[in-house]
N, CA, C and O atoms as CSV, one atom per row, in Angstrom:
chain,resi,resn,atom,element,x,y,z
A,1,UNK,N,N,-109.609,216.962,55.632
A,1,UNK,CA,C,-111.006,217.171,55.984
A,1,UNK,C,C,-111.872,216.022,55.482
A,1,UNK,O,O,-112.825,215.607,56.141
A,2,UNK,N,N,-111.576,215.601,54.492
A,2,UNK,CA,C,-112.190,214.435,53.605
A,2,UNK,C,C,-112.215,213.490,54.304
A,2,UNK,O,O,-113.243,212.830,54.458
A,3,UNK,N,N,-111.069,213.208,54.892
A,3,UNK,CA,C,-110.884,211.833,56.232
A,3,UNK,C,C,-111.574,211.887,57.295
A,3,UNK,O,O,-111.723,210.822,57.895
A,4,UNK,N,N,-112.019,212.761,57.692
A,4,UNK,CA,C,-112.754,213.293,58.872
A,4,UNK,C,C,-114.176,213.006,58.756
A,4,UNK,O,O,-114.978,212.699,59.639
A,5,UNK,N,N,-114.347,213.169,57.459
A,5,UNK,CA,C,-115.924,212.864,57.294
A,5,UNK,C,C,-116.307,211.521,56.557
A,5,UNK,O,O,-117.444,211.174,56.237
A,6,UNK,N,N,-114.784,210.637,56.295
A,6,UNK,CA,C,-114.763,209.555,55.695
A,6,UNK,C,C,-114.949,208.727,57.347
A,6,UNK,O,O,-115.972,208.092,57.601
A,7,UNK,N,N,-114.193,208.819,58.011
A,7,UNK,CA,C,-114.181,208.232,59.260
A,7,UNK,C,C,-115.575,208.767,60.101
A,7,UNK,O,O,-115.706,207.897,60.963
A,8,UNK,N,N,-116.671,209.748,60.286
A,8,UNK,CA,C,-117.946,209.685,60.973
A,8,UNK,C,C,-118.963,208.819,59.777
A,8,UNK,O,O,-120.047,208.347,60.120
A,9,UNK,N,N,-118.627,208.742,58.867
A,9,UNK,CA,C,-119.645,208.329,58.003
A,9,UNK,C,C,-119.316,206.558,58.039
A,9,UNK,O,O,-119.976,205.759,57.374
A,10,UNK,N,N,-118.371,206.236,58.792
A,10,UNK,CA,C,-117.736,204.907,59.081
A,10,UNK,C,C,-118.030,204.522,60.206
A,10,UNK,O,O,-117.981,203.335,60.531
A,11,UNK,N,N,-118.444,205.627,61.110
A,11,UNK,CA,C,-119.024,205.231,62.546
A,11,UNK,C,C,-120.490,205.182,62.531
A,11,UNK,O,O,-121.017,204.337,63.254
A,12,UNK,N,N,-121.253,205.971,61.807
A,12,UNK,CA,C,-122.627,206.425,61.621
A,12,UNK,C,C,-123.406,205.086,61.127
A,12,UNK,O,O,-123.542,204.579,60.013
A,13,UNK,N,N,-123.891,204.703,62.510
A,13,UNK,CA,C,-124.655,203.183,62.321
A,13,UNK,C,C,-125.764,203.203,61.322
A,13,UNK,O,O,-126.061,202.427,60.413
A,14,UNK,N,N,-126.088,203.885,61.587
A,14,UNK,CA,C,-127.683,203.881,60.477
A,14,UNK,C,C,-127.230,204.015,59.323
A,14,UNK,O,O,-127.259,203.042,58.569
A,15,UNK,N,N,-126.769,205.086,58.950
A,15,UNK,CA,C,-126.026,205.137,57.416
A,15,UNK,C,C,-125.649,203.550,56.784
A,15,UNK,O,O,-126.182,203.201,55.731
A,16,UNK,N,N,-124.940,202.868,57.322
A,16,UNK,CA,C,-124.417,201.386,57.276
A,16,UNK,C,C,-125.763,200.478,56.888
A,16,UNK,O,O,-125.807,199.518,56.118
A,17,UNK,N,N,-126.669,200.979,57.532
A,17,UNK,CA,C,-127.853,200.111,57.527
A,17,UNK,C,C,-128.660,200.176,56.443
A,17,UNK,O,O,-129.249,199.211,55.957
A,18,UNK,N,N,-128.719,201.779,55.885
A,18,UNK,CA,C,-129.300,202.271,54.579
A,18,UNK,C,C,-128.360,201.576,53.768
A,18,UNK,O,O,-128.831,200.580,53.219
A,19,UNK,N,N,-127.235,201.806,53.553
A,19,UNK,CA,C,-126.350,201.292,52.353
A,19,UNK,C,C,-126.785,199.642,52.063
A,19,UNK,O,O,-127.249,199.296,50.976
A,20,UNK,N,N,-126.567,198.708,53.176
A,20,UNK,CA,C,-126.695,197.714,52.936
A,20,UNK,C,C,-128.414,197.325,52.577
A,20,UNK,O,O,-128.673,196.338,51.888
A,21,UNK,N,N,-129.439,198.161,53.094
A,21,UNK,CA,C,-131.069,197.709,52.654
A,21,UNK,C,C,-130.760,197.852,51.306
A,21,UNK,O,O,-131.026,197.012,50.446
A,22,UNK,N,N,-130.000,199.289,51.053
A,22,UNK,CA,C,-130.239,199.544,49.349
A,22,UNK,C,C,-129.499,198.436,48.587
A,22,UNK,O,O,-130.122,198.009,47.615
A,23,UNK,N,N,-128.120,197.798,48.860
A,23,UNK,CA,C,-127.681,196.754,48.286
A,23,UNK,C,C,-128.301,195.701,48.208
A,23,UNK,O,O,-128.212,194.983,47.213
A,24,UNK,N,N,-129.061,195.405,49.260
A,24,UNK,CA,C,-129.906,194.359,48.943
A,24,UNK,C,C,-131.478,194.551,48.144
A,24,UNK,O,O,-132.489,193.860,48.265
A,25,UNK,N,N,-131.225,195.791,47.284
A,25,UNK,CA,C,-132.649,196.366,46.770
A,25,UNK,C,C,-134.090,196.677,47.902
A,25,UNK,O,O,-135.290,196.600,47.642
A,26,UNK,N,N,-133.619,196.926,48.787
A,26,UNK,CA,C,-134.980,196.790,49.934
A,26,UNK,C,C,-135.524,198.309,50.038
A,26,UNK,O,O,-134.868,199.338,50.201
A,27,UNK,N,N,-136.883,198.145,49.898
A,27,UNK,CA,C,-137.540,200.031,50.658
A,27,UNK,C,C,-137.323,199.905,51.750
A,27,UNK,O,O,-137.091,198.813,52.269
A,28,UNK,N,N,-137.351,201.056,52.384
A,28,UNK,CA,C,-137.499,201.281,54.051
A,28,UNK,C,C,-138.635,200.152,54.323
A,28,UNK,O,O,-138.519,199.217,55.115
A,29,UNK,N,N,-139.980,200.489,53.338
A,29,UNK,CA,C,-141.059,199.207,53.975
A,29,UNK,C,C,-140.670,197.840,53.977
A,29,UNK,O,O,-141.310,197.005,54.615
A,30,UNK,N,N,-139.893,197.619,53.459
A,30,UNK,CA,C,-139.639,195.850,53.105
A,30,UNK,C,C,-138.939,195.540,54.233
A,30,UNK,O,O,-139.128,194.467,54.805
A,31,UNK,N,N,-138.067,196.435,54.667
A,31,UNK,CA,C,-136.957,196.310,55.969
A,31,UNK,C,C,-138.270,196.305,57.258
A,31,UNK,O,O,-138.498,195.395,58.055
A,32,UNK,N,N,-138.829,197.331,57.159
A,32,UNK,CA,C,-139.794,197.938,58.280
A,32,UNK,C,C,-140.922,196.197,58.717
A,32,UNK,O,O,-141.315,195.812,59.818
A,33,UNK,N,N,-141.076,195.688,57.613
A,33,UNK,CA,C,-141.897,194.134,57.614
A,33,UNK,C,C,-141.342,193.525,58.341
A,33,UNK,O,O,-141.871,192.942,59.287
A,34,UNK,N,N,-139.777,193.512,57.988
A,34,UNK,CA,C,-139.329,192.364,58.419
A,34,UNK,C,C,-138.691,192.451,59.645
A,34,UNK,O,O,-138.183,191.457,60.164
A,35,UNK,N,N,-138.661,193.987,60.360
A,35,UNK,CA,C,-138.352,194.392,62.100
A,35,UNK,C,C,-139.319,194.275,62.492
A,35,UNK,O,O,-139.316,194.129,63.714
A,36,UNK,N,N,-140.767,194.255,61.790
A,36,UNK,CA,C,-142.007,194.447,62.348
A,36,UNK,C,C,-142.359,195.726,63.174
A,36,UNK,O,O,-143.081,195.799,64.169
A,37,UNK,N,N,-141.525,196.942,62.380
A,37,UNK,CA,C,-141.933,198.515,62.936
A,37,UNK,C,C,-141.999,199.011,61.655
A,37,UNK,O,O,-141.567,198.383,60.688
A,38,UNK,N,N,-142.764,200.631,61.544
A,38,UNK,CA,C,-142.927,201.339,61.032
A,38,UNK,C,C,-141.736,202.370,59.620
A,38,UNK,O,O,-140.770,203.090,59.874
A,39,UNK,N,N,-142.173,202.120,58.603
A,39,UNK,CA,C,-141.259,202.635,57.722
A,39,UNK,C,C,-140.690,203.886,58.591
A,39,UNK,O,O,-139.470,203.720,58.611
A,40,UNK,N,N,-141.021,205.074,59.324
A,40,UNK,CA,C,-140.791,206.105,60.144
A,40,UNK,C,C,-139.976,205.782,60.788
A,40,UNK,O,O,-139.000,206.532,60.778
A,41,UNK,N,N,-139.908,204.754,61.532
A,41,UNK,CA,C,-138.987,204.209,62.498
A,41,UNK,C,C,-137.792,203.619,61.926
A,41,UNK,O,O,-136.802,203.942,62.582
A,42,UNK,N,N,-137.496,202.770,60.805
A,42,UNK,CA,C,-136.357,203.151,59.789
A,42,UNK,C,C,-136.099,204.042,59.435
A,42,UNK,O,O,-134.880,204.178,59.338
A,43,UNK,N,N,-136.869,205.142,59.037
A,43,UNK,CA,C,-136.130,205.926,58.876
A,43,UNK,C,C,-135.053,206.638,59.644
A,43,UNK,O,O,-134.009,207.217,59.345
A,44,UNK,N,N,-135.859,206.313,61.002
A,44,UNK,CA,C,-134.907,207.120,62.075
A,44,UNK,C,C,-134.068,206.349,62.810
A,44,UNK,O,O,-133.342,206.774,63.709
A,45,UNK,N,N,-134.175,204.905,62.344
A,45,UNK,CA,C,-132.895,204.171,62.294
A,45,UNK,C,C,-131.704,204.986,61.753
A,45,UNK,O,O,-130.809,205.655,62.269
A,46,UNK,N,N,-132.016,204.697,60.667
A,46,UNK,CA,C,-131.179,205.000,59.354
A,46,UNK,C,C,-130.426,206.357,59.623
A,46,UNK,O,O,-129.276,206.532,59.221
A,47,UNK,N,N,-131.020,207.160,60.214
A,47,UNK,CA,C,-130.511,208.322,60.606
A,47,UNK,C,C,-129.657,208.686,61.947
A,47,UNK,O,O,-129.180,209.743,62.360
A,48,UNK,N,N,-129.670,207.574,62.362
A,48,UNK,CA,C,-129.445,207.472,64.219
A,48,UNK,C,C,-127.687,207.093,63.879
A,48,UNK,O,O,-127.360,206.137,63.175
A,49,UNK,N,N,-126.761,207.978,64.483
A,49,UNK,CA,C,-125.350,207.568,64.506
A,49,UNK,C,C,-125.305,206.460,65.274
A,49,UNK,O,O,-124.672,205.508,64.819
A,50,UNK,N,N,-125.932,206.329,66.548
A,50,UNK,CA,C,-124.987,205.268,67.503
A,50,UNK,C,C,-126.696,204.412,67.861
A,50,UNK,O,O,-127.794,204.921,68.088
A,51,UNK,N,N,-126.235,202.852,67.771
A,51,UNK,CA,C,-127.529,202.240,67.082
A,51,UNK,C,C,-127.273,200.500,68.763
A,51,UNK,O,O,-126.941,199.462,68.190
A,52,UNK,N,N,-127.364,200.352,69.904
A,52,UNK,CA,C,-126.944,199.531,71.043
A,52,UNK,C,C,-126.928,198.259,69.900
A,52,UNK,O,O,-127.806,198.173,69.042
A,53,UNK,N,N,-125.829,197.307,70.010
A,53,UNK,CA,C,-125.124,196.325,69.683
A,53,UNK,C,C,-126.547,195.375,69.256
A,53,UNK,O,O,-126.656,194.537,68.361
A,54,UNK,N,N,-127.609,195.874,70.296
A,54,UNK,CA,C,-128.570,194.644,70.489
A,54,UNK,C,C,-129.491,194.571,69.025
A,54,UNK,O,O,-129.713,193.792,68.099
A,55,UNK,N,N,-129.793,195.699,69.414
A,55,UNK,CA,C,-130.914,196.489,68.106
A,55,UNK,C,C,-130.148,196.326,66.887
A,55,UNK,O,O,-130.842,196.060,65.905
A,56,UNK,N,N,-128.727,196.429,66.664
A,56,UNK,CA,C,-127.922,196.406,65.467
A,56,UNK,C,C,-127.388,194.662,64.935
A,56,UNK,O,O,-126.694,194.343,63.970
A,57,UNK,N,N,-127.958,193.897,65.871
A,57,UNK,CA,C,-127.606,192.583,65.847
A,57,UNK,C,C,-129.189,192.118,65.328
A,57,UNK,O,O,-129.216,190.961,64.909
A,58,UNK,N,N,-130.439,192.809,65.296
A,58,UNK,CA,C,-131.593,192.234,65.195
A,58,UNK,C,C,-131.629,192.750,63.682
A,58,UNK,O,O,-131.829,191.830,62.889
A,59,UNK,N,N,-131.496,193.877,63.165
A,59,UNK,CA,C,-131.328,194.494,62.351
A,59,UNK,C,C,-130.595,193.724,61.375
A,59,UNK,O,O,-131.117,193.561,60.272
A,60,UNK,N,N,-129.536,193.260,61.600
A,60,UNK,CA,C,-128.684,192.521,60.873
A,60,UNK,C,C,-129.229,191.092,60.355
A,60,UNK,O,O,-129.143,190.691,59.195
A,61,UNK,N,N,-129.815,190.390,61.460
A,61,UNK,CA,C,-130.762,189.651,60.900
A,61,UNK,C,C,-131.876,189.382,60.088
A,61,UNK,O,O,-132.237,188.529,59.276
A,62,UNK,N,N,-132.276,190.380,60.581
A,62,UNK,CA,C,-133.676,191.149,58.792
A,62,UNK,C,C,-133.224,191.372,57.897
A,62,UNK,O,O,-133.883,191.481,56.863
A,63,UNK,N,N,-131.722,191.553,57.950
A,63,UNK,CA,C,-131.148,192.135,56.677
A,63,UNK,C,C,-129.999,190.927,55.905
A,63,UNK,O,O,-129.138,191.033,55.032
A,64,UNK,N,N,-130.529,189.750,56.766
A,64,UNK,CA,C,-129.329,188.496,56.002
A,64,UNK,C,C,-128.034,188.632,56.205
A,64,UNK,O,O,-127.267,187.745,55.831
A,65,UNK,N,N,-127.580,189.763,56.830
A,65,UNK,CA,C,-126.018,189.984,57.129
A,65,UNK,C,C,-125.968,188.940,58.512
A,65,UNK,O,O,-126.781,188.219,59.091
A,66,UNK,N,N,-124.644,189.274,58.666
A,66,UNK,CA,C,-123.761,189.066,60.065
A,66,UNK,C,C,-123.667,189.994,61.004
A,66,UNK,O,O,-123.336,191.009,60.390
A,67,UNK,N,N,-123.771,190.273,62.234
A,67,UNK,CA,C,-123.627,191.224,63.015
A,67,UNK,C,C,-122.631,192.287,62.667
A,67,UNK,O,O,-122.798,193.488,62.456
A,68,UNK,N,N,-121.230,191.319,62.659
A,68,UNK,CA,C,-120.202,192.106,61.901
A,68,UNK,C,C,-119.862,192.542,61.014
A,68,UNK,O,O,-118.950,193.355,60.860
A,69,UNK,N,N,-120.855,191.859,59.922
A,69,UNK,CA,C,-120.718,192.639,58.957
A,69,UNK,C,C,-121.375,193.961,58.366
A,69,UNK,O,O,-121.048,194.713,57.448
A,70,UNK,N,N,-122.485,193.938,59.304
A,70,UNK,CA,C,-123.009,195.342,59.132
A,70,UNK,C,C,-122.068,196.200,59.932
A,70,UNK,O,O,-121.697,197.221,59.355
A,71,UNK,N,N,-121.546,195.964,61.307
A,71,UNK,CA,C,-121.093,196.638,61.836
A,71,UNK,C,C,-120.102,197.194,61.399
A,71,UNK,O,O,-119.839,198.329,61.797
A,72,UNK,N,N,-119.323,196.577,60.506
A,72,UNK,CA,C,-118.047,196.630,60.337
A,72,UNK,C,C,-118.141,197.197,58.634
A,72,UNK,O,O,-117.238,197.534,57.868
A,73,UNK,N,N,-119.338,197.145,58.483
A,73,UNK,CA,C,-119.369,197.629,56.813
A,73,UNK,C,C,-119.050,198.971,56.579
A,73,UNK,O,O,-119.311,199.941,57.290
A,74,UNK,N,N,-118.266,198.915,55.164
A,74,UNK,CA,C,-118.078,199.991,55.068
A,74,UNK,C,C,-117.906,199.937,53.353
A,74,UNK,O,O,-117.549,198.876,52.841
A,75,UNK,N,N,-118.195,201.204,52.456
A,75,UNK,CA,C,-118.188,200.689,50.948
A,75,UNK,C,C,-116.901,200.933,50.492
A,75,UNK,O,O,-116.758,201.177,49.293
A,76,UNK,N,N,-116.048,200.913,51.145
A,76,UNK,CA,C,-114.717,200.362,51.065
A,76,UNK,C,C,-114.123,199.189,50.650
A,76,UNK,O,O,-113.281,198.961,49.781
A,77,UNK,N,N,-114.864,198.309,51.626
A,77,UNK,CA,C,-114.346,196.821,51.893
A,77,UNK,C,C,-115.816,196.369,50.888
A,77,UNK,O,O,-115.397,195.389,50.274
A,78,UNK,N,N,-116.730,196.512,50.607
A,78,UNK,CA,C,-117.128,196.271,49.354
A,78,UNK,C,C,-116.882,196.206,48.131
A,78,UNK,O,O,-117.360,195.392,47.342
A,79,UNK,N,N,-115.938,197.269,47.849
A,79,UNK,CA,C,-115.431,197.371,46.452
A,79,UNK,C,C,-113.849,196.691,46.219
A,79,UNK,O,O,-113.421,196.237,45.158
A,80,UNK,N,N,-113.148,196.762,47.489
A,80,UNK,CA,C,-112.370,195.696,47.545
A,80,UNK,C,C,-112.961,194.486,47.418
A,80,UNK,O,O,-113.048,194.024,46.281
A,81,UNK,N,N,-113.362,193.904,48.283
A,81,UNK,CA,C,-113.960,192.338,48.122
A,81,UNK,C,C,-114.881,192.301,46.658
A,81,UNK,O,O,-114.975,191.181,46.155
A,82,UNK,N,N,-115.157,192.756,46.368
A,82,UNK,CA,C,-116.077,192.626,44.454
A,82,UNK,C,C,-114.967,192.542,43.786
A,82,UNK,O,O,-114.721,191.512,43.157
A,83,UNK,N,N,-113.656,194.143,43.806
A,83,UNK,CA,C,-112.922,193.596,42.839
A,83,UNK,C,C,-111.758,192.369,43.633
A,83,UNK,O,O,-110.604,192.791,43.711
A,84,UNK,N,N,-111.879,191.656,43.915
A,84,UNK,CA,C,-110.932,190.578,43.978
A,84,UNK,C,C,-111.660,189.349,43.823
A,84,UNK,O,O,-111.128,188.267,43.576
A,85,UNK,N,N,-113.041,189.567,43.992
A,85,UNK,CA,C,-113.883,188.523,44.153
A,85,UNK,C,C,-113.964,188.464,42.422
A,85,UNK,O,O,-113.584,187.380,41.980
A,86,UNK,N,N,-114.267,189.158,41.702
A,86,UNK,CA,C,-113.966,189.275,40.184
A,86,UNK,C,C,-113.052,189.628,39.475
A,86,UNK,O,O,-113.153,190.252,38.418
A,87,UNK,N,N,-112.229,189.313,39.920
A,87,UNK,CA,C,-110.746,189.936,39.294
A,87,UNK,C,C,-110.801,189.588,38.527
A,87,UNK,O,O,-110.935,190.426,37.636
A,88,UNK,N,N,-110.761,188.001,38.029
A,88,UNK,CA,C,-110.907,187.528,36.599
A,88,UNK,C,C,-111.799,187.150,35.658
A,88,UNK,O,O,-111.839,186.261,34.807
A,89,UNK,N,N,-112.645,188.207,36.077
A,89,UNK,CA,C,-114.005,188.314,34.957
A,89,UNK,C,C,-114.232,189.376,34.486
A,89,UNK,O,O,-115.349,189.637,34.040
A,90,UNK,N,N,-112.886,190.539,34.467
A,90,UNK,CA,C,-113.764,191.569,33.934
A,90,UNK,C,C,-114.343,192.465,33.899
A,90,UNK,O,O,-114.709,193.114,32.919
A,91,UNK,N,N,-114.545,192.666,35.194
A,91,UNK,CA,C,-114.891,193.750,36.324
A,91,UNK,C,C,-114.273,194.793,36.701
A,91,UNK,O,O,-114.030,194.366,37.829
A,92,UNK,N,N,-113.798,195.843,36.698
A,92,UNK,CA,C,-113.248,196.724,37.554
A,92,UNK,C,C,-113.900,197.440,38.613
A,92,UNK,O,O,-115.112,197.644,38.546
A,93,UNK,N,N,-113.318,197.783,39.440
A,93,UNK,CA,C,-113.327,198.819,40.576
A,93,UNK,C,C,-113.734,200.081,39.940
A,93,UNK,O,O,-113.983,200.939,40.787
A,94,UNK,N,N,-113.848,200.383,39.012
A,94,UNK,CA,C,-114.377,201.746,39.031
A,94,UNK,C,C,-115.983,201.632,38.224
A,94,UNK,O,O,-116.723,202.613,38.302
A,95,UNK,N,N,-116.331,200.699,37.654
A,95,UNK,CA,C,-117.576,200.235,36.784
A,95,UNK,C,C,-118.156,199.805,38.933
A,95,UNK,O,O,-118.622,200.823,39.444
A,96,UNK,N,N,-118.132,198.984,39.592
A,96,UNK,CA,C,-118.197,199.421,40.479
A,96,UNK,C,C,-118.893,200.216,41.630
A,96,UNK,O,O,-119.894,200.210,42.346
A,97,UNK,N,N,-117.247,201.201,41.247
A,97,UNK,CA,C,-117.815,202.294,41.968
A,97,UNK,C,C,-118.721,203.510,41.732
A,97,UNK,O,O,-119.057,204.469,42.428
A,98,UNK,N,N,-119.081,202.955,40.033
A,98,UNK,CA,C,-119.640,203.848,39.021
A,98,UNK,C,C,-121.593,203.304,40.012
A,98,UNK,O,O,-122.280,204.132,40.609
A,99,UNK,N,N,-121.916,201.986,39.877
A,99,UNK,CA,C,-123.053,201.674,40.906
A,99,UNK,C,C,-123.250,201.665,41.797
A,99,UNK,O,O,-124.418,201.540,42.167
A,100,UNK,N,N,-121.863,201.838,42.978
A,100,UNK,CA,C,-122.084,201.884,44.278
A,100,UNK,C,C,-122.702,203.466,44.281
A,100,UNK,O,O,-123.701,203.715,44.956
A,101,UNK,N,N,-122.095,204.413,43.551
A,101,UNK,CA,C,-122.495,206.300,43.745
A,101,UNK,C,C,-123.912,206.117,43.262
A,101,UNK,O,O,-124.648,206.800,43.975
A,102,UNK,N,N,-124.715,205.347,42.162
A,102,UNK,CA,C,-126.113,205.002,42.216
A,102,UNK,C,C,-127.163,205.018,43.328
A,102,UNK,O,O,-128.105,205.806,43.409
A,103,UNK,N,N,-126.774,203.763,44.398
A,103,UNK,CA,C,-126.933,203.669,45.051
A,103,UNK,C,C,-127.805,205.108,45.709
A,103,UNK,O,O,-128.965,205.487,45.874
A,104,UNK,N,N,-126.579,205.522,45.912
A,104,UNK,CA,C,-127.008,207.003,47.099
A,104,UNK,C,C,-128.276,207.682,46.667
A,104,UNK,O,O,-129.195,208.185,47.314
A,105,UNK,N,N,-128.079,207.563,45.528
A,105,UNK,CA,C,-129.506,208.553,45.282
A,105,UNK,C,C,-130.846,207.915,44.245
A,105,UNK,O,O,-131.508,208.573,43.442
A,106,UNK,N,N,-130.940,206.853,44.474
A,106,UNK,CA,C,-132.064,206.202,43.243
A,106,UNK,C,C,-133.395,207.146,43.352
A,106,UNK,O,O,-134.265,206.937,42.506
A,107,UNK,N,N,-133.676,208.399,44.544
A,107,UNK,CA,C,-134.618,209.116,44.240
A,107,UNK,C,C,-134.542,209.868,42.272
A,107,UNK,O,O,-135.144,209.920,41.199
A,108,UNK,N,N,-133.174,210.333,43.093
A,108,UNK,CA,C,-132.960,211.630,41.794
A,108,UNK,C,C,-133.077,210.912,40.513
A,108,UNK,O,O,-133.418,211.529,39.504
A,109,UNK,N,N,-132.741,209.285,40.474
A,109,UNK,CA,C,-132.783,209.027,38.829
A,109,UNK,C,C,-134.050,208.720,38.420
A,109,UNK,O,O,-134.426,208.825,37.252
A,110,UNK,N,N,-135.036,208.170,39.755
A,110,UNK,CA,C,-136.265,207.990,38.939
A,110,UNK,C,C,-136.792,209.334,39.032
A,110,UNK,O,O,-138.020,209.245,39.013
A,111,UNK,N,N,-136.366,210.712,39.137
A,111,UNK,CA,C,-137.318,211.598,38.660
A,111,UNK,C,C,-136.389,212.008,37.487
A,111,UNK,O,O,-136.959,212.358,36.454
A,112,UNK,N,N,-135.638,212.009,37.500
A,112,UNK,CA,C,-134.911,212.183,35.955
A,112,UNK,C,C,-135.384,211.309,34.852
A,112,UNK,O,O,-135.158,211.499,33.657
A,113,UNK,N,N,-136.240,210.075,35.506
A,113,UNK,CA,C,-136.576,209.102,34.409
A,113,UNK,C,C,-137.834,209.688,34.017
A,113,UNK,O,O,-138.100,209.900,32.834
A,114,UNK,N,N,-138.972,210.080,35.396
A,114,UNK,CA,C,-139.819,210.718,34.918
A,114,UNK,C,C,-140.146,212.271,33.889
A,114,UNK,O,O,-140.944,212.651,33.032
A,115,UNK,N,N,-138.955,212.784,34.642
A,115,UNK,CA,C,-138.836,213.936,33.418
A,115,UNK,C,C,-138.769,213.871,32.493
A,115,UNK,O,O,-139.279,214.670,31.709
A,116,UNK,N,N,-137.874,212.541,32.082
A,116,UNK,CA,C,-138.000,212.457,30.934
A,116,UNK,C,C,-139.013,212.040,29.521
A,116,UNK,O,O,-139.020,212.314,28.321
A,117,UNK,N,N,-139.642,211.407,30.257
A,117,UNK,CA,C,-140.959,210.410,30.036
A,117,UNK,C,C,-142.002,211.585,29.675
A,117,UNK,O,O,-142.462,211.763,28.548
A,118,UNK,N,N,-142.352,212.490,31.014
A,118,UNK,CA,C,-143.003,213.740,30.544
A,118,UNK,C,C,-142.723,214.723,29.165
A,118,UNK,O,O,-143.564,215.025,28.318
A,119,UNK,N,N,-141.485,215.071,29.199
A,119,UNK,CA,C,-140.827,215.554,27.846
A,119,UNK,C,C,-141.365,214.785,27.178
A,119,UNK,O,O,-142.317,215.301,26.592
A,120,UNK,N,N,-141.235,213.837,26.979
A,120,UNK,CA,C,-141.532,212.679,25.351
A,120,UNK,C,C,-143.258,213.071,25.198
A,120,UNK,O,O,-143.745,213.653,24.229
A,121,UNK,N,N,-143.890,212.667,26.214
A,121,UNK,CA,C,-145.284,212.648,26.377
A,121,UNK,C,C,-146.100,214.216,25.831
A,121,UNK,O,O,-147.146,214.222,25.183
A,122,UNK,N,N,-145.376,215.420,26.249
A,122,UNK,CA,C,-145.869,216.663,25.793
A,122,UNK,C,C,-145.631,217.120,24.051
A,122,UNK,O,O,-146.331,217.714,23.232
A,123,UNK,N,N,-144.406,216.557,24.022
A,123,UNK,CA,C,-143.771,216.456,22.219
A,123,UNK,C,C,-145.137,215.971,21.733
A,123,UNK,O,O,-145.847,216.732,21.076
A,124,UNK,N,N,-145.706,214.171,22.170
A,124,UNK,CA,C,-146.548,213.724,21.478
A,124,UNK,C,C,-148.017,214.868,21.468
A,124,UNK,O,O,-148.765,215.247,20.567
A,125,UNK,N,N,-147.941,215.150,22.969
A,125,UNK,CA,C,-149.473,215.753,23.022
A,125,UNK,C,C,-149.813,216.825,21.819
A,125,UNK,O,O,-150.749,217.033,21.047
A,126,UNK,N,N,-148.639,217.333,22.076
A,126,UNK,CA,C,-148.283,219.161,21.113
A,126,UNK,C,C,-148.637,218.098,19.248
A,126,UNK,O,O,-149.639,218.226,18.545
A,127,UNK,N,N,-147.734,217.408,19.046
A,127,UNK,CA,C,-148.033,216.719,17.661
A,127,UNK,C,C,-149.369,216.624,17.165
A,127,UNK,O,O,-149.848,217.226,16.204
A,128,UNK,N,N,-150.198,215.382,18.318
A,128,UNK,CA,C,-151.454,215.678,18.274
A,128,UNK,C,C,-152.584,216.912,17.907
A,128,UNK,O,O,-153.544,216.971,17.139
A,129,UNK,N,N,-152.075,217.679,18.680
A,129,UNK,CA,C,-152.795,218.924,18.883
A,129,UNK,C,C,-152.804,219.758,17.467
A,129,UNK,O,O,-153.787,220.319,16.983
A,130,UNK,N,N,-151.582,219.711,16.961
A,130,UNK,CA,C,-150.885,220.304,15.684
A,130,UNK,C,C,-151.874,219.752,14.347
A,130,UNK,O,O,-152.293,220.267,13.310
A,131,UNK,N,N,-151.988,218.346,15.040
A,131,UNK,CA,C,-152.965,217.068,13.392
A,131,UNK,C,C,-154.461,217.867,13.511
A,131,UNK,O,O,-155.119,218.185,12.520
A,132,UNK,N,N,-154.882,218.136,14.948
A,132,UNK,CA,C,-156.410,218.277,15.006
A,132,UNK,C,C,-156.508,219.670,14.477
A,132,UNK,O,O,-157.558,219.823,13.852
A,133,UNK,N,N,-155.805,220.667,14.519
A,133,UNK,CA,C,-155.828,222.320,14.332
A,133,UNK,C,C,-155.748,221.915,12.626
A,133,UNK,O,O,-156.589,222.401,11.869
A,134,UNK,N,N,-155.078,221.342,12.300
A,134,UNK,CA,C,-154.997,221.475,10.479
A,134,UNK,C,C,-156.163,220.334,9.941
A,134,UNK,O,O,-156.492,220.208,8.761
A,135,UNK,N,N,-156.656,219.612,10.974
A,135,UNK,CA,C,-158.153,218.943,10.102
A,135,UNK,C,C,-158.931,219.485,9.995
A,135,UNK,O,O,-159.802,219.204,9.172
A,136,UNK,N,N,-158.987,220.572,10.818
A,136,UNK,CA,C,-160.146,221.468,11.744
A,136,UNK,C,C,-159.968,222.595,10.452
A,136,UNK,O,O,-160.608,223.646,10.458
């Protein structure tokens, strides 16, 4: 079953397109500048399985790739080509694949960053609050 959804997620053009904006650190807006359309309209790139050769060749160009290599991308042949490309520095495939799974979700960590930040921030407030009640 795993293969099944390893292989649509290998066909799923847009998906390909998100992976590689995010490798190259890009928002939807930075991409959206440089097609000269609407962050909305990436998005529904990004979401679109089957993407005409033409549109996926212009795309590729905003994005510094090769036609084929977006087309043909997959984070497979990424983590192969890194670890061989660093084999002898040190690197492994799983440190890696430990940033490629990043990737997928940089929403969830910056609100985990913010949560956390909040926590710290209420500790201080409550401290505060604690100094003024015993001057008082």
């Amino acid at each position: 079953m795993s293969e099944l959804i390893t292989n649509k997620l290998n066909l799923h053009r847009g998906r390909k397109i998100e992976r590689v904006r995010k490798l190259r650190g890009w928002t939807q807006i930075t991409l959206a500048e440089k097609l000269g359309i609407s962050k909305q309209a990436v998005s529904k790139l990004e979401q679109s399985e089957n993407i005409r050769d033409e549109k996926l060749a212009e795309i590729a160009i905003a994005l510094g790739v090769t036609f084929e290599g977006l087309r043909d991308f997959s984070e497979d042949k990424v983590l192969y080509n890194t670890n061989n490309f660093f084999e002898n520095c040190g690197v492994s495939a799983t440190s890696i694949a430990a940033n490629v799974e990043n990737i997928h979700n940089p929403l969830k960590e910056t609100i985990e960053m913010f949560e956390r930040q909040l926590a710290a921030a209420r500790v201080d407030l409550l401290e505060l609050v604690k100094k003024n009640i015993i001057k008082e």
